[in-house]
CSV table of C-alpha atoms and ligand atoms in Angstrom, one decimal:
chain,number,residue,atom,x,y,z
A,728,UNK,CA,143.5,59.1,74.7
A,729,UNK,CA,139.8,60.3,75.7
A,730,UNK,CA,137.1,58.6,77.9
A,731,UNK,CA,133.5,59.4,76.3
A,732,UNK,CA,131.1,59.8,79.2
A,733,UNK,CA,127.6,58.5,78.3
A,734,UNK,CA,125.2,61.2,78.2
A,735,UNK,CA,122.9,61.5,80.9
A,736,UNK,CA,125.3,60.3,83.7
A,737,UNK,CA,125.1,62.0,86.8
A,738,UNK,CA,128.1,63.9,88.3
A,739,UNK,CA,128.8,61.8,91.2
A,740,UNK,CA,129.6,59.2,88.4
A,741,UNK,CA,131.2,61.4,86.6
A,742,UNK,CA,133.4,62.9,89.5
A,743,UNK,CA,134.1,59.0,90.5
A,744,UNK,CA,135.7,58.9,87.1
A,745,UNK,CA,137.9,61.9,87.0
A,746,UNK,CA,138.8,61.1,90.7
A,747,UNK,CA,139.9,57.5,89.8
A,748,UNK,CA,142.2,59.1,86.3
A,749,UNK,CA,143.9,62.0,88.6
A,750,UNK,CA,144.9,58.6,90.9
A,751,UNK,CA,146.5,57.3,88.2
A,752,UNK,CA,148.8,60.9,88.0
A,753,UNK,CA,146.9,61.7,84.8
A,754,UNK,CA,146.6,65.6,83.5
A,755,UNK,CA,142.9,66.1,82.3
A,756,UNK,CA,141.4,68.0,80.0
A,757,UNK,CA,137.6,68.0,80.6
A,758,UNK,CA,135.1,69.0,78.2
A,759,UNK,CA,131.2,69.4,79.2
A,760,UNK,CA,129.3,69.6,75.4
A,761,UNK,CA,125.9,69.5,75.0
A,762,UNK,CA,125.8,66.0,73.8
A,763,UNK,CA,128.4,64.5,76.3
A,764,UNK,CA,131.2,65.0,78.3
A,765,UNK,CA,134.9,63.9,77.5
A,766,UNK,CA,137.7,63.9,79.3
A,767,UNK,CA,141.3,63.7,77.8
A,768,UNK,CA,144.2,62.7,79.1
A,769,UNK,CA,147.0,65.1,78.5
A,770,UNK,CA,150.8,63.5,77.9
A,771,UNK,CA,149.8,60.1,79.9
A,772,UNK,CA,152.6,57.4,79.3
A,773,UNK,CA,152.3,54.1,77.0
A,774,UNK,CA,152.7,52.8,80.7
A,775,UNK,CA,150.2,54.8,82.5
A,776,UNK,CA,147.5,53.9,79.1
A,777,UNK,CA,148.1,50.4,79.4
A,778,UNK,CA,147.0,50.5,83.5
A,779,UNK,CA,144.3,52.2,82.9
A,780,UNK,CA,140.9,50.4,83.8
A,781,UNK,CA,138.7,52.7,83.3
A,782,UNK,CA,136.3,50.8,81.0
A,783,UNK,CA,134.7,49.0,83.7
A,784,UNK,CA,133.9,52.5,85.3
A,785,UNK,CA,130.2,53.5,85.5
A,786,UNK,CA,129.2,55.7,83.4
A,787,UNK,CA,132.0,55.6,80.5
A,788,UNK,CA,131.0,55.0,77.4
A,789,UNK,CA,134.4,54.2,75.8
A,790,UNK,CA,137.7,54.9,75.0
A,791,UNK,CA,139.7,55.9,72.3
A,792,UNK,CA,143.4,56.5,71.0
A,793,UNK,CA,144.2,59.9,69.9
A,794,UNK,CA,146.5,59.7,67.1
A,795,UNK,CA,147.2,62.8,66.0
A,796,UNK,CA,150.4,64.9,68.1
A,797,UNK,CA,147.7,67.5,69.1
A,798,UNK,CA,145.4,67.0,71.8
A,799,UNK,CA,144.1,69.6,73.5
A,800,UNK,CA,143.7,71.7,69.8
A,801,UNK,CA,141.9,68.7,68.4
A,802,UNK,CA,138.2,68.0,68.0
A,803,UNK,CA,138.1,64.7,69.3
A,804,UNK,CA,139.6,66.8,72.6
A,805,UNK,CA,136.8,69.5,72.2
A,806,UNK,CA,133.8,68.6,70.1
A,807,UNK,CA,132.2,71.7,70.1
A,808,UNK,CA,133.7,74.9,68.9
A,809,UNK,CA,135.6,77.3,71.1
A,810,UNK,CA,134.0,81.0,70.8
A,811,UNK,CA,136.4,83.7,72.2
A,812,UNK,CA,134.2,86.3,74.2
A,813,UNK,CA,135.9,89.6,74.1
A,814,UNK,CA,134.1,92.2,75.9
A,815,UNK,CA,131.1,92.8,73.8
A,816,UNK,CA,132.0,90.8,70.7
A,817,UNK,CA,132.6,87.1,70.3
A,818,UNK,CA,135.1,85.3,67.9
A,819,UNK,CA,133.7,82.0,66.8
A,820,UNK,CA,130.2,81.6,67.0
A,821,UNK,CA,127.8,83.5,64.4
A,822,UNK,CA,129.0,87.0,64.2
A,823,UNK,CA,131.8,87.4,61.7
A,824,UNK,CA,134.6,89.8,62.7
A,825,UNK,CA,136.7,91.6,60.8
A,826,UNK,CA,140.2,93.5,62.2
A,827,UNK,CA,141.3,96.3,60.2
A,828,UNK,CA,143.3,98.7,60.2
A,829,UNK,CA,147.1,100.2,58.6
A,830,UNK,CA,149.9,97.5,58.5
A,831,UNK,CA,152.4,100.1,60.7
A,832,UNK,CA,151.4,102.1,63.5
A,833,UNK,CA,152.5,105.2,61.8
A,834,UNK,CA,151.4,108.3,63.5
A,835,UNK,CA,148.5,109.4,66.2
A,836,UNK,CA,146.9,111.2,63.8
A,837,UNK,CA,146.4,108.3,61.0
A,838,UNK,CA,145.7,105.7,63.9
A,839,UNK,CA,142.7,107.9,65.4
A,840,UNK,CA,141.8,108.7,61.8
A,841,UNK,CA,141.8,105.1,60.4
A,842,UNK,CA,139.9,104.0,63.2
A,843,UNK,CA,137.0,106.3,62.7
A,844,UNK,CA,136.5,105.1,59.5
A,845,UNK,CA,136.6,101.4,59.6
A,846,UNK,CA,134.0,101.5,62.3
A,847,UNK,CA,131.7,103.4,60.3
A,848,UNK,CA,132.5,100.6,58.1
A,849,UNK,CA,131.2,98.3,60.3
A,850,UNK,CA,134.7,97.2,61.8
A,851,UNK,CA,135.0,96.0,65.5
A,852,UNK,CA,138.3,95.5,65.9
A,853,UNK,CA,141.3,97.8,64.9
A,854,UNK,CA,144.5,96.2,63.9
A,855,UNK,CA,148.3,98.1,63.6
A,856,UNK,CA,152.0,96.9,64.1
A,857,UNK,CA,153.6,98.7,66.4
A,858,UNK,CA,156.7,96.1,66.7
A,859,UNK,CA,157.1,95.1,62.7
A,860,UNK,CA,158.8,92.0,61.1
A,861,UNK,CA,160.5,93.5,58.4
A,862,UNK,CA,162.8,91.5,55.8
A,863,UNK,CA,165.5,94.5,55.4
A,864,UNK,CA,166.9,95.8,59.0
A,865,UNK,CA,166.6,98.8,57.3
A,866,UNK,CA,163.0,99.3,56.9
A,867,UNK,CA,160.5,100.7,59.3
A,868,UNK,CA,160.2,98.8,62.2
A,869,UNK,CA,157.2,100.2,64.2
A,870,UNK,CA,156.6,102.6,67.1
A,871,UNK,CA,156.5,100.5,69.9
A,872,UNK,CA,155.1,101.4,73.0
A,873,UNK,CA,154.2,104.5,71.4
A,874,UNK,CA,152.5,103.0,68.7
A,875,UNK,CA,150.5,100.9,71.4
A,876,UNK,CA,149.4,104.0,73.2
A,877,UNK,CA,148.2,105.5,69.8
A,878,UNK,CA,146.0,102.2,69.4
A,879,UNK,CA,144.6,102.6,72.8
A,880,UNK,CA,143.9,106.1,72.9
A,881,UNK,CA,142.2,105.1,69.0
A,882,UNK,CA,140.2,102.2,71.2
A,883,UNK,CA,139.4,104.6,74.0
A,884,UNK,CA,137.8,107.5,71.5
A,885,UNK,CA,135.7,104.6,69.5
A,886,UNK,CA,135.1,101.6,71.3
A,887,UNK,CA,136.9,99.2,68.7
A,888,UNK,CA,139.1,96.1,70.0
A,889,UNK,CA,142.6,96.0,69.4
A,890,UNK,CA,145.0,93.7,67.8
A,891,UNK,CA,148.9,93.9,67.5
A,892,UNK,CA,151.7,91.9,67.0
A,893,UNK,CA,154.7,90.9,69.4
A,894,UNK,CA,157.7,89.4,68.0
A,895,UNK,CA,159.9,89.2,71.2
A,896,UNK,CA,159.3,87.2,74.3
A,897,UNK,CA,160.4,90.4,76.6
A,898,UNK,CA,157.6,92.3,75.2
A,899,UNK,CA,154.7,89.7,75.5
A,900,UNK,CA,153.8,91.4,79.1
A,901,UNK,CA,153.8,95.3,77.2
A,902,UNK,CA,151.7,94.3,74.3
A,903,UNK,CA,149.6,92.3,76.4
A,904,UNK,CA,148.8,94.8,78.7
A,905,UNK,CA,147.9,97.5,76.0
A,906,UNK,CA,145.8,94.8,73.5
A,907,UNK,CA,142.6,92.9,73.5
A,908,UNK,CA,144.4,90.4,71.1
A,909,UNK,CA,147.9,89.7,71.2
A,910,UNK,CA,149.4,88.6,67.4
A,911,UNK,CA,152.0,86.0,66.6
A,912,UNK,CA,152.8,86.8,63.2
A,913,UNK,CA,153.8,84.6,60.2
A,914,UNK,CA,157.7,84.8,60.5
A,915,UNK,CA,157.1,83.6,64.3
A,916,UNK,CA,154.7,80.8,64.2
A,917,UNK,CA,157.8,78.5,65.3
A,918,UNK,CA,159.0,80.6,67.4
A,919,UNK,CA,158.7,78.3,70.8
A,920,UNK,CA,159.9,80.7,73.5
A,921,UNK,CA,157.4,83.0,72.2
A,922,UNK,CA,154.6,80.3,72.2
A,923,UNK,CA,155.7,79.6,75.2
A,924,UNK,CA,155.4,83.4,76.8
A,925,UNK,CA,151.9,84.0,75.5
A,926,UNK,CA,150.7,80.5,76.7
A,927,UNK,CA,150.9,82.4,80.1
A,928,UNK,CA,148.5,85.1,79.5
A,929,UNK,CA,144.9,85.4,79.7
A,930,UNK,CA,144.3,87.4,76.4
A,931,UNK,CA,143.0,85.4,73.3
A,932,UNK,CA,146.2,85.2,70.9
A,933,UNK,CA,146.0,85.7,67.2
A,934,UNK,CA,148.6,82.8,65.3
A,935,UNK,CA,149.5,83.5,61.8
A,936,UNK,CA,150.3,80.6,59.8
A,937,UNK,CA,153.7,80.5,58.9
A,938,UNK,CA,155.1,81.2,55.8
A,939,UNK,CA,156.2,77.7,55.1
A,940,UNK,CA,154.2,75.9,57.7
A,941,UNK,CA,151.8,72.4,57.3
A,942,UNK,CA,149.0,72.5,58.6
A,943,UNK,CA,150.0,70.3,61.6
A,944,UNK,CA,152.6,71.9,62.6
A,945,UNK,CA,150.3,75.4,62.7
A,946,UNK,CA,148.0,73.8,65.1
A,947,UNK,CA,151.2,71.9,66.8
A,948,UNK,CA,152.2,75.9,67.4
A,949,UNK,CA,149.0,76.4,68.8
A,950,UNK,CA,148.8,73.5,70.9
A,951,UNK,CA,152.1,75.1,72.7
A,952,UNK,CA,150.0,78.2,73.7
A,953,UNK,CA,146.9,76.0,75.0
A,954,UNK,CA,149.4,73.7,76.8
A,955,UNK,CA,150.6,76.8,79.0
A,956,UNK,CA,146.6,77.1,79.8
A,957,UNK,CA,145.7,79.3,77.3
A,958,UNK,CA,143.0,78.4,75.9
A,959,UNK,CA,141.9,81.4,73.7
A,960,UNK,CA,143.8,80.7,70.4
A,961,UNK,CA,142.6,82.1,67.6
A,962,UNK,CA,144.1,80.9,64.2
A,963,UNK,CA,144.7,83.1,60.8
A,964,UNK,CA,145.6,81.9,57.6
A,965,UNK,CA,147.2,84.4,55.7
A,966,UNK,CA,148.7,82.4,52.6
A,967,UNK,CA,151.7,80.5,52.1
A,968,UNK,CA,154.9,80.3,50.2
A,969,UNK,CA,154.5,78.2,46.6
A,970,UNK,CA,156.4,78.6,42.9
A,971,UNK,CA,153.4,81.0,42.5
A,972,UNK,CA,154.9,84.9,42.3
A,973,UNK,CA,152.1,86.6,40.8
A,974,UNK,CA,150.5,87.2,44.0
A,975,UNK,CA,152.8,87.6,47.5
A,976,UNK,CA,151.4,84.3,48.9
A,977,UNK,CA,148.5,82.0,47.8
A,978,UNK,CA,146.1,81.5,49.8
A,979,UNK,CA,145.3,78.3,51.2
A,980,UNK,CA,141.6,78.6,51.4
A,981,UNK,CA,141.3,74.5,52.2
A,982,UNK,CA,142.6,75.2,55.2
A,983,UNK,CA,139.6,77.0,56.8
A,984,UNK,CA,137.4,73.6,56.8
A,985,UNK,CA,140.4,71.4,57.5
A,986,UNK,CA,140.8,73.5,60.5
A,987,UNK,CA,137.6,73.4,61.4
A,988,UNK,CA,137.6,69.5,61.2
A,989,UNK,CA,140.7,68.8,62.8
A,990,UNK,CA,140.1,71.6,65.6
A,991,UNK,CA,137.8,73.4,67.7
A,992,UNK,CA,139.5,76.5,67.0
A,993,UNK,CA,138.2,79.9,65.7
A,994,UNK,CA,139.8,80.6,62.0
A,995,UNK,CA,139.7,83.9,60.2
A,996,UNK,CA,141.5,84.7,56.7
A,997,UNK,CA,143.6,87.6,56.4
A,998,UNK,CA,143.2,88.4,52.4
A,999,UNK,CA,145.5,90.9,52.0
A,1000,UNK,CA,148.7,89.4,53.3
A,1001,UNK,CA,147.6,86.4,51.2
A,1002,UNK,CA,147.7,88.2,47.9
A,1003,UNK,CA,149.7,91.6,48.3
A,1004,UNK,CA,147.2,93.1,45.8
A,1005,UNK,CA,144.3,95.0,47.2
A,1006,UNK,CA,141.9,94.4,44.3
A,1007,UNK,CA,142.1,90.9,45.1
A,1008,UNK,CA,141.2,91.5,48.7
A,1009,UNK,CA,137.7,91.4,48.1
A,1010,UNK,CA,137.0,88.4,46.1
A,1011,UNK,CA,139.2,86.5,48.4
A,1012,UNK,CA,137.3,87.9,51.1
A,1013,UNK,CA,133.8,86.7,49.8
A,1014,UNK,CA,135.6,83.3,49.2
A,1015,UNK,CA,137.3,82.9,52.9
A,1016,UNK,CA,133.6,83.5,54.5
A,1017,UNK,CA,132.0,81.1,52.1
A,1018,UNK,CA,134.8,78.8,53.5
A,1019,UNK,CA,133.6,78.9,56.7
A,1020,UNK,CA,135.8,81.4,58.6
A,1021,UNK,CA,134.9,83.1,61.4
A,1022,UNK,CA,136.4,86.3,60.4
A,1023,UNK,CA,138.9,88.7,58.2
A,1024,UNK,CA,141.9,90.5,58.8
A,1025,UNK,CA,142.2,93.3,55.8
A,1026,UNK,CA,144.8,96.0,55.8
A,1027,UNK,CA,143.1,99.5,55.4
A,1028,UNK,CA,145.2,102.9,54.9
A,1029,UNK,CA,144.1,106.5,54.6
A,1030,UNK,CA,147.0,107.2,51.5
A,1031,UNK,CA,148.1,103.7,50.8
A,1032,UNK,CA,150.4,105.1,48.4
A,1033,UNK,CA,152.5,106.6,50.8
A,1034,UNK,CA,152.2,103.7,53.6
A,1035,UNK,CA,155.1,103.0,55.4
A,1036,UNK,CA,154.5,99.2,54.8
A,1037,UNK,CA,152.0,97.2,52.8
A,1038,UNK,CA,150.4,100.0,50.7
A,1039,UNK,CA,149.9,97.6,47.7
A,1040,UNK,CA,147.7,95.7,49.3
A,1041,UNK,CA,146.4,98.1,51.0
A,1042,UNK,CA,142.8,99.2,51.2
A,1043,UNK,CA,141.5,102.7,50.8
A,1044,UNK,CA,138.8,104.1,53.4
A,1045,UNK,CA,135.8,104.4,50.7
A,1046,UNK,CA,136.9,101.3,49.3
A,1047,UNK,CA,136.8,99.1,52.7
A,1048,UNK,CA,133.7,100.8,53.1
A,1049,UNK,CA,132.3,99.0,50.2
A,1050,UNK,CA,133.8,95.6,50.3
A,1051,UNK,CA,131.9,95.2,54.2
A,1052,UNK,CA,128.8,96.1,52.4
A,1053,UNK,CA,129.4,93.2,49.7
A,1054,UNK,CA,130.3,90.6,52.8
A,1055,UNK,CA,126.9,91.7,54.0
A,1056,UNK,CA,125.4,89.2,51.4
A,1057,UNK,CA,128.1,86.7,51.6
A,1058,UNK,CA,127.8,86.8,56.0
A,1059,UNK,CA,123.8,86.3,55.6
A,1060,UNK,CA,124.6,83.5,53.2
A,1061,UNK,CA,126.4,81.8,55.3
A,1062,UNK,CA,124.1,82.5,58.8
A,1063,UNK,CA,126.2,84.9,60.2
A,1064,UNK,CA,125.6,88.7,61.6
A,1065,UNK,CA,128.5,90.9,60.0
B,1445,PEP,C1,150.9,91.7,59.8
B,1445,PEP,O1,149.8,91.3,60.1
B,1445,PEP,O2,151.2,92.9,59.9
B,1445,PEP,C2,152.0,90.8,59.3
B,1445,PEP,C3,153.3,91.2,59.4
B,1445,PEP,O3,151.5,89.7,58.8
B,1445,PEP,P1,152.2,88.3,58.6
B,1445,PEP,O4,152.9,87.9,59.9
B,1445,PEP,O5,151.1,87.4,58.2
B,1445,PEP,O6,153.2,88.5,57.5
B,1446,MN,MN1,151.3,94.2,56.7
């Protein structure tokens, strides 16, 4: 349920409102737009709805249901968009940011290399597993801690953001501490302890869509990490399962203005999870910002062919270098700074 304020009322009215909904033993959520101010009630009770007289209140304009089984991801909740500042950078609002970087945390050397180069692309944020999902226990699963420090030593020498992923609740507090942006990837998106863990810290969260997941019950994963008062969620579609084989997922590109209709939410597309091919990277990275997203995650190697993970998809230096002077175009379409 949320109480529209009318616009223009005056914040002794306003507070008289709140003050008579947190009588009632309501949780708000309280949104001050431009336009007007809403406050939502968070998990009230049929029978603490139907007591509720807070019509006759000065100053409200109305109230409405909320139907949908997210509340504080939702629009209705939060009418303008959330932008996600991160030091210098913002997530969001009109600049367009891309995170790229190797699949794996492989070694120092390609970490501080990589890094180099995607910011002379025009990169702001690095990305690298150091904790990998991999479907055989017998792959390569990731550096660790030691893969974190090479990431942060690889932020320290060039300024770039960081972004990895953490797959295990006992390791939330480690990755948090070393990244900017903390990932839940696909294979975890219903993984509720997790959810739970990074709903506790104060760094903006990355969610993957899962790999079989509906759109609800993506932003119903995110609504777990806002509920534990984080409010810095930042979603990423990265293609989902179909009778399609040709490429590794397809891409659900509808999802980026569903999202954005449904949610307040920044959304960025990660292209080459999506496809598994890197010459479809591009196209589907021109498509994803004429969606609307906010942003890109592309998977960039120095010698894709010997990658540890991911190589297929995988984009060479020179040839990142070009595809972020193509999205130049597409970003100044669109009104966005890339
Ligand atoms: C990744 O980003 O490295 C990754 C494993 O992606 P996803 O969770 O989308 O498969
Ligand atoms: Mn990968």
């Amino acid at each position: 349920m949320i109480v529209v304020v009318k616009n223009g009322t005056d914040k002794q009215k306003l507070q008289n409102v709140v003050q008579y909904l947190e009588a009632q033993g309501l949780k708000l959520h309280i949104s001050e737009g431009v336009e007007r101010t809403i406050i939502g009630l968070v998990g009230a009770t049929q029978e603490q709805k139907a007591n509720l007289n807070v019509e006759s209140l000065e100053g409200v304009e109305k109230v409405m249901p909320v139907v949908t089984p997210y509340k504080l991801a939702s629009r209705e909740f939060h009418p303008e968009d959330t932008v996600i500042q991160i030091g210098d950078l913002t997530i969001g609002g009109n600049e367009l940011q891309v995170m790229a970087g190797p699949c794996a945390v492989e070694s120092r050397e390609q970490m501080l290399e990589v890094a180099e180069m995607v910011k002379a692309s025009g990169a702001r944020i690095l990305r690298g597993g150091a904790f990998k999902p991999r479907t055989s226990p017998y792959s390569f699963a990731g550096l660790e801690e030691k893969g974190l420090q090479y990431m942060a030593e690889a932020r320290e020498k060039t300024g770039l953001k960081i972004v990895s992923e953490v797959m295990d609740p006992r390791s939330v507090e480690l990755v948090a501490e070393y990244c900017d942006i903390v990932q839940i990837g696909a294979r975890n998106m219903q993984n509720f302890n997790l959810l739970r863990e990074v709903g506790k810290i104060r760094k903006p969260v990355l969610l993957k869509r899962g790999l079989s997941a509906t759109i609800e019950e993506w932003i119903m994963a995110a609504e777990y990490i806002l509920s534990g008062g984080n409010e810095q969620v930042i979603l990423c579609e990265r293609g989902i399962r179909t009778f399609e084989t040709f490429t590794r997922n397809t891409l659900d590109l509808a999802a980026v203005p569903i999202i954005k209709e449904l949610t307040h939410l920044p959304i960025i597309v990660d292209p080459s999870h999506a496809t598994g091919k890197w010459n479809l990277v591009q196209p589907m990275a021109r498509a994803a910002i004429a969606a609307g997203a906010d942003g890109l995650m592309i998977e960039v190697h120095p010698d894709p062919l010997h990658a540890l993970s991911d190589g297929p998809q995988s984009l060479k230096p020179h040839k990142f270098e070009f595809v972020m002077k193509d999205l130049q175009k597409m970003a100044q379409a669109m009104g966005k700074t890339l």
